């Protein structure tokens, strides 16, 4: 099964509208002609519209960093799937560890967000990953198992096709401490096995699993060489066109 590699940039709470437009202009230039890889950028909400205008006609896809599960109403500060679709989003990141850590997201709220986003026609980057403490206590696989089971609860095989899993060990995010290719592959293989158990071999082979956590142009190649690593969710290194395009062009490194 050949899975198209998928590299996405998570800009987090960075970039004013002007900075976002400048970055994406540069990306359009540095990424022109790249083939055989899907690329998405996730600017902050305020820059989505401006970035969408800039990437129109290019192969860069737009992603949002979060979404609420209700369609509209009295939910101050939240954004719905419908709103994200309207502004041109193709993808949405759900369940990022920073959302879980700082904003009280749980496996249950992650699951509700995923369900509505898919129903509304968005594709989802579903983030999972263990903390350092959990890893040190030998709980990595049980944490991943719970996150996958609860997060994807109630999704049928057709809905699952709208999901990309992003394995992001919390201890590797923004720390400069990447998981080794072997460490990442071990969890990716486990996730694929879990998907096979929950769905089927065919579906588990179709689903892409990105790695995230201090991905750089220096380590991307080793990660991508692993059979179950199908792409990357890039934070820090996605804020500069030079490093992000090198990561996207990992085959040329
Ligand atoms: P990082 O972030 O690349 O800065 O470690 C990755 C992420 O949080 O998605």
PDB file of N, CA and C in Angstrom, residues 111-174:
ATOM      1  N   UNK A 111     -13.048  13.411  20.894  1.00  0.00           N
ATOM      2  CA  UNK A 111     -13.918  12.550  20.097  1.00  0.00           C
ATOM      3  C   UNK A 111     -15.118  13.330  19.541  1.00  0.00           C
ATOM      4  N   UNK A 112     -15.709  14.173  20.368  1.00  0.00           N
ATOM      5  CA  UNK A 112     -16.865  14.961  19.892  1.00  0.00           C
ATOM      6  C   UNK A 112     -16.445  15.911  18.773  1.00  0.00           C
ATOM      7  N   UNK A 113     -15.282  16.518  18.941  1.00  0.00           N
ATOM      8  CA  UNK A 113     -14.792  17.442  17.903  1.00  0.00           C
ATOM      9  C   UNK A 113     -14.547  16.691  16.588  1.00  0.00           C
ATOM     10  N   UNK A 114     -13.937  15.523  16.708  1.00  0.00           N
ATOM     11  CA  UNK A 114     -13.625  14.746  15.495  1.00  0.00           C
ATOM     12  C   UNK A 114     -14.907  14.381  14.757  1.00  0.00           C
ATOM     13  N   UNK A 115     -15.870  13.908  15.523  1.00  0.00           N
ATOM     14  CA  UNK A 115     -17.122  13.434  14.929  1.00  0.00           C
ATOM     15  C   UNK A 115     -17.803  14.560  14.122  1.00  0.00           C
ATOM     16  N   UNK A 116     -17.951  15.731  14.751  1.00  0.00           N
ATOM     17  CA  UNK A 116     -18.627  16.818  14.011  1.00  0.00           C
ATOM     18  C   UNK A 116     -17.796  17.296  12.841  1.00  0.00           C
ATOM     19  N   UNK A 117     -16.500  17.434  13.032  1.00  0.00           N
ATOM     20  CA  UNK A 117     -15.661  17.939  11.942  1.00  0.00           C
ATOM     21  C   UNK A 117     -15.806  17.048  10.712  1.00  0.00           C
ATOM     22  N   UNK A 118     -15.771  15.727  10.929  1.00  0.00           N
ATOM     23  CA  UNK A 118     -15.884  14.796   9.798  1.00  0.00           C
ATOM     24  C   UNK A 118     -17.268  14.889   9.159  1.00  0.00           C
ATOM     25  N   UNK A 119     -18.273  14.992  10.012  1.00  0.00           N
ATOM     26  CA  UNK A 119     -19.646  15.091   9.488  1.00  0.00           C
ATOM     27  C   UNK A 119     -19.793  16.326   8.610  1.00  0.00           C
ATOM     28  N   UNK A 120     -19.098  17.385   8.989  1.00  0.00           N
ATOM     29  CA  UNK A 120     -19.196  18.631   8.226  1.00  0.00           C
ATOM     30  C   UNK A 120     -18.250  18.655   7.022  1.00  0.00           C
ATOM     31  N   UNK A 121     -17.537  17.575   6.816  1.00  0.00           N
ATOM     32  CA  UNK A 121     -16.710  17.480   5.613  1.00  0.00           C
ATOM     33  C   UNK A 121     -15.275  17.965   5.752  1.00  0.00           C
ATOM     34  N   UNK A 122     -14.828  18.179   6.987  1.00  0.00           N
ATOM     35  CA  UNK A 122     -13.412  18.514   7.166  1.00  0.00           C
ATOM     36  C   UNK A 122     -12.620  17.226   7.327  1.00  0.00           C
ATOM     37  N   UNK A 123     -11.346  17.253   6.947  1.00  0.00           N
ATOM     38  CA  UNK A 123     -10.485  16.126   7.251  1.00  0.00           C
ATOM     39  C   UNK A 123      -9.757  16.463   8.550  1.00  0.00           C
ATOM     40  N   UNK A 124      -9.391  15.420   9.276  1.00  0.00           N
ATOM     41  CA  UNK A 124      -8.888  15.640  10.635  1.00  0.00           C
ATOM     42  C   UNK A 124      -7.466  15.121  10.808  1.00  0.00           C
ATOM     43  N   UNK A 125      -6.616  15.944  11.438  1.00  0.00           N
ATOM     44  CA  UNK A 125      -5.340  15.442  11.940  1.00  0.00           C
ATOM     45  C   UNK A 125      -5.553  15.202  13.427  1.00  0.00           C
ATOM     46  N   UNK A 126      -5.617  13.952  13.789  1.00  0.00           N
ATOM     47  CA  UNK A 126      -5.977  13.540  15.143  1.00  0.00           C
ATOM     48  C   UNK A 126      -4.693  13.252  15.935  1.00  0.00           C
ATOM     49  N   UNK A 127      -4.419  14.117  16.928  1.00  0.00           N
ATOM     50  CA  UNK A 127      -3.140  14.021  17.652  1.00  0.00           C
ATOM     51  C   UNK A 127      -3.246  13.154  18.903  1.00  0.00           C
ATOM     52  N   UNK A 128      -2.244  12.319  19.050  1.00  0.00           N
ATOM     53  CA  UNK A 128      -2.133  11.469  20.239  1.00  0.00           C
ATOM     54  C   UNK A 128      -0.677  11.480  20.684  1.00  0.00           C
ATOM     55  N   UNK A 129      -0.418  11.061  21.901  1.00  0.00           N
ATOM     56  CA  UNK A 129       0.976  10.993  22.344  1.00  0.00           C
ATOM     57  C   UNK A 129       1.064  10.938  23.852  1.00  0.00           C
ATOM     58  N   UNK A 130       2.113  10.280  24.328  1.00  0.00           N
ATOM     59  CA  UNK A 130       2.292  10.105  25.773  1.00  0.00           C
ATOM     60  C   UNK A 130       3.198  11.185  26.337  1.00  0.00           C
ATOM     61  N   UNK A 131       3.068  11.451  27.641  1.00  0.00           N
ATOM     62  CA  UNK A 131       3.969  12.392  28.301  1.00  0.00           C
ATOM     63  C   UNK A 131       5.250  11.644  28.692  1.00  0.00           C
ATOM     64  N   UNK A 132       6.245  12.409  29.146  1.00  0.00           N
ATOM     65  CA  UNK A 132       7.507  11.796  29.566  1.00  0.00           C
ATOM     66  C   UNK A 132       7.257  10.840  30.735  1.00  0.00           C
ATOM     67  N   UNK A 133       6.425  11.304  31.676  1.00  0.00           N
ATOM     68  CA  UNK A 133       6.126  10.503  32.867  1.00  0.00           C
ATOM     69  C   UNK A 133       5.478   9.177  32.456  1.00  0.00           C
ATOM     70  N   UNK A 134       4.536   9.261  31.532  1.00  0.00           N
ATOM     71  CA  UNK A 134       3.858   8.045  31.090  1.00  0.00           C
ATOM     72  C   UNK A 134       4.842   7.093  30.414  1.00  0.00           C
ATOM     73  N   UNK A 135       5.746   7.664  29.614  1.00  0.00           N
ATOM     74  CA  UNK A 135       6.743   6.811  28.946  1.00  0.00           C
ATOM     75  C   UNK A 135       7.637   6.148  29.980  1.00  0.00           C
ATOM     76  N   UNK A 136       8.100   6.961  30.947  1.00  0.00           N
ATOM     77  CA  UNK A 136       9.013   6.410  31.951  1.00  0.00           C
ATOM     78  C   UNK A 136       8.340   5.344  32.819  1.00  0.00           C
ATOM     79  N   UNK A 137       7.045   5.472  32.973  1.00  0.00           N
ATOM     80  CA  UNK A 137       6.319   4.472  33.767  1.00  0.00           C
ATOM     81  C   UNK A 137       5.888   3.270  32.928  1.00  0.00           C
ATOM     82  N   UNK A 138       6.331   3.245  31.664  1.00  0.00           N
ATOM     83  CA  UNK A 138       6.006   2.094  30.812  1.00  0.00           C
ATOM     84  C   UNK A 138       4.563   2.091  30.323  1.00  0.00           C
ATOM     85  N   UNK A 139       3.945   3.280  30.310  1.00  0.00           N
ATOM     86  CA  UNK A 139       2.520   3.319  29.942  1.00  0.00           C
ATOM     87  C   UNK A 139       2.264   3.777  28.516  1.00  0.00           C
ATOM     88  N   UNK A 140       3.310   3.942  27.720  1.00  0.00           N
ATOM     89  CA  UNK A 140       3.134   4.502  26.371  1.00  0.00           C
ATOM     90  C   UNK A 140       2.007   3.815  25.595  1.00  0.00           C
ATOM     91  N   UNK A 141       2.080   2.497  25.512  1.00  0.00           N
ATOM     92  CA  UNK A 141       1.098   1.810  24.655  1.00  0.00           C
ATOM     93  C   UNK A 141      -0.317   1.853  25.218  1.00  0.00           C
ATOM     94  N   UNK A 142      -0.426   1.801  26.565  1.00  0.00           N
ATOM     95  CA  UNK A 142      -1.788   1.840  27.117  1.00  0.00           C
ATOM     96  C   UNK A 142      -2.392   3.232  26.929  1.00  0.00           C
ATOM     97  N   UNK A 143      -1.567   4.282  27.011  1.00  0.00           N
ATOM     98  CA  UNK A 143      -2.072   5.646  26.787  1.00  0.00           C
ATOM     99  C   UNK A 143      -2.514   5.798  25.334  1.00  0.00           C
ATOM    100  N   UNK A 144      -1.661   5.343  24.425  1.00  0.00           N
ATOM    101  CA  UNK A 144      -1.975   5.446  22.996  1.00  0.00           C
ATOM    102  C   UNK A 144      -3.246   4.648  22.680  1.00  0.00           C
ATOM    103  N   UNK A 145      -3.339   3.478  23.272  1.00  0.00           N
ATOM    104  CA  UNK A 145      -4.516   2.643  23.032  1.00  0.00           C
ATOM    105  C   UNK A 145      -5.790   3.366  23.466  1.00  0.00           C
ATOM    106  N   UNK A 146      -5.733   3.966  24.673  1.00  0.00           N
ATOM    107  CA  UNK A 146      -6.925   4.672  25.176  1.00  0.00           C
ATOM    108  C   UNK A 146      -7.259   5.870  24.281  1.00  0.00           C
ATOM    109  N   UNK A 147      -6.245   6.639  23.925  1.00  0.00           N
ATOM    110  CA  UNK A 147      -6.493   7.828  23.093  1.00  0.00           C
ATOM    111  C   UNK A 147      -7.118   7.447  21.753  1.00  0.00           C
ATOM    112  N   UNK A 148      -6.615   6.362  21.157  1.00  0.00           N
ATOM    113  CA  UNK A 148      -7.150   5.937  19.861  1.00  0.00           C
ATOM    114  C   UNK A 148      -8.568   5.399  20.020  1.00  0.00           C
ATOM    115  N   UNK A 149      -8.751   4.535  21.004  1.00  0.00           N
ATOM    116  CA  UNK A 149     -10.086   3.922  21.174  1.00  0.00           C
ATOM    117  C   UNK A 149     -11.158   4.959  21.472  1.00  0.00           C
ATOM    118  N   UNK A 150     -10.860   5.854  22.422  1.00  0.00           N
ATOM    119  CA  UNK A 150     -11.888   6.833  22.805  1.00  0.00           C
ATOM    120  C   UNK A 150     -12.027   7.918  21.732  1.00  0.00           C
ATOM    121  N   UNK A 151     -10.910   8.367  21.211  1.00  0.00           N
ATOM    122  CA  UNK A 151     -10.953   9.445  20.215  1.00  0.00           C
ATOM    123  C   UNK A 151     -11.732   9.067  18.962  1.00  0.00           C
ATOM    124  N   UNK A 152     -11.618   7.802  18.558  1.00  0.00           N
ATOM    125  CA  UNK A 152     -12.252   7.382  17.307  1.00  0.00           C
ATOM    126  C   UNK A 152     -13.580   6.657  17.533  1.00  0.00           C
ATOM    127  N   UNK A 153     -14.007   6.626  18.792  1.00  0.00           N
ATOM    128  CA  UNK A 153     -15.238   5.897  19.149  1.00  0.00           C
ATOM    129  C   UNK A 153     -16.424   6.311  18.275  1.00  0.00           C
ATOM    130  N   UNK A 154     -17.111   5.312  17.767  1.00  0.00           N
ATOM    131  CA  UNK A 154     -18.337   5.598  17.009  1.00  0.00           C
ATOM    132  C   UNK A 154     -18.097   5.952  15.547  1.00  0.00           C
ATOM    133  N   UNK A 155     -16.833   6.000  15.114  1.00  0.00           N
ATOM    134  CA  UNK A 155     -16.580   6.320  13.697  1.00  0.00           C
ATOM    135  C   UNK A 155     -16.631   5.040  12.865  1.00  0.00           C
ATOM    136  N   UNK A 156     -17.359   5.090  11.782  1.00  0.00           N
ATOM    137  CA  UNK A 156     -17.415   3.952  10.877  1.00  0.00           C
ATOM    138  C   UNK A 156     -16.204   3.968   9.965  1.00  0.00           C
ATOM    139  N   UNK A 157     -16.005   2.876   9.210  1.00  0.00           N
ATOM    140  CA  UNK A 157     -14.834   2.786   8.330  1.00  0.00           C
ATOM    141  C   UNK A 157     -14.747   3.919   7.313  1.00  0.00           C
ATOM    142  N   UNK A 158     -15.903   4.349   6.813  1.00  0.00           N
ATOM    143  CA  UNK A 158     -15.873   5.420   5.816  1.00  0.00           C
ATOM    144  C   UNK A 158     -15.400   6.731   6.449  1.00  0.00           C
ATOM    145  N   UNK A 159     -15.890   6.984   7.670  1.00  0.00           N
ATOM    146  CA  UNK A 159     -15.470   8.209   8.378  1.00  0.00           C
ATOM    147  C   UNK A 159     -13.979   8.163   8.694  1.00  0.00           C
ATOM    148  N   UNK A 160     -13.503   6.972   9.040  1.00  0.00           N
ATOM    149  CA  UNK A 160     -12.086   6.862   9.405  1.00  0.00           C
ATOM    150  C   UNK A 160     -11.174   7.316   8.263  1.00  0.00           C
ATOM    151  N   UNK A 161     -11.652   7.170   7.059  1.00  0.00           N
ATOM    152  CA  UNK A 161     -10.841   7.566   5.897  1.00  0.00           C
ATOM    153  C   UNK A 161     -10.567   9.069   5.888  1.00  0.00           C
ATOM    154  N   UNK A 162     -11.326   9.836   6.668  1.00  0.00           N
ATOM    155  CA  UNK A 162     -11.076  11.273   6.774  1.00  0.00           C
ATOM    156  C   UNK A 162     -10.052  11.632   7.836  1.00  0.00           C
ATOM    157  N   UNK A 163      -9.455  10.602   8.431  1.00  0.00           N
ATOM    158  CA  UNK A 163      -8.533  10.828   9.560  1.00  0.00           C
ATOM    159  C   UNK A 163      -7.077  10.599   9.157  1.00  0.00           C
ATOM    160  N   UNK A 164      -6.213  11.499   9.605  1.00  0.00           N
ATOM    161  CA  UNK A 164      -4.781  11.232   9.633  1.00  0.00           C
ATOM    162  C   UNK A 164      -4.417  11.220  11.106  1.00  0.00           C
ATOM    163  N   UNK A 165      -3.718  10.211  11.556  1.00  0.00           N
ATOM    164  CA  UNK A 165      -3.297  10.189  12.957  1.00  0.00           C
ATOM    165  C   UNK A 165      -1.959  10.905  13.039  1.00  0.00           C
ATOM    166  N   UNK A 166      -1.789  11.753  14.070  1.00  0.00           N
ATOM    167  CA  UNK A 166      -0.475  12.382  14.283  1.00  0.00           C
ATOM    168  C   UNK A 166       0.044  11.913  15.634  1.00  0.00           C
ATOM    169  N   UNK A 167       1.102  11.097  15.592  1.00  0.00           N
ATOM    170  CA  UNK A 167       1.709  10.660  16.848  1.00  0.00           C
ATOM    171  C   UNK A 167       2.735  11.701  17.273  1.00  0.00           C
ATOM    172  N   UNK A 168       2.445  12.362  18.389  1.00  0.00           N
ATOM    173  CA  UNK A 168       3.345  13.405  18.880  1.00  0.00           C
ATOM    174  C   UNK A 168       3.663  13.160  20.351  1.00  0.00           C
ATOM    175  N   UNK A 169       4.782  12.485  20.617  1.00  0.00           N
ATOM    176  CA  UNK A 169       5.143  12.286  22.019  1.00  0.00           C
ATOM    177  C   UNK A 169       5.328  13.653  22.681  1.00  0.00           C
ATOM    178  N   UNK A 170       4.645  13.876  23.792  1.00  0.00           N
ATOM    179  CA  UNK A 170       4.631  15.207  24.411  1.00  0.00           C
ATOM    180  C   UNK A 170       6.043  15.672  24.768  1.00  0.00           C
ATOM    181  N   UNK A 171       6.886  14.728  25.161  1.00  0.00           N
ATOM    182  CA  UNK A 171       8.252  15.066  25.574  1.00  0.00           C
ATOM    183  C   UNK A 171       9.129  15.501  24.398  1.00  0.00           C
ATOM    184  N   UNK A 172       8.637  15.313  23.195  1.00  0.00           N
ATOM    185  CA  UNK A 172       9.437  15.692  22.008  1.00  0.00           C
ATOM    186  C   UNK A 172       8.958  17.002  21.393  1.00  0.00           C
ATOM    187  N   UNK A 173       7.839  17.530  21.886  1.00  0.00           N
ATOM    188  CA  UNK A 173       7.282  18.735  21.261  1.00  0.00           C
ATOM    189  C   UNK A 173       7.976  19.990  21.762  1.00  0.00           C
ATOM    190  N   UNK A 174       8.573  20.721  20.837  1.00  0.00           N
ATOM    191  CA  UNK A 174       9.202  21.997  21.168  1.00  0.00           C
ATOM    192  C   UNK A 174      10.411  21.865  22.076  1.00  0.00           C
TER     193      UNK A 174
END
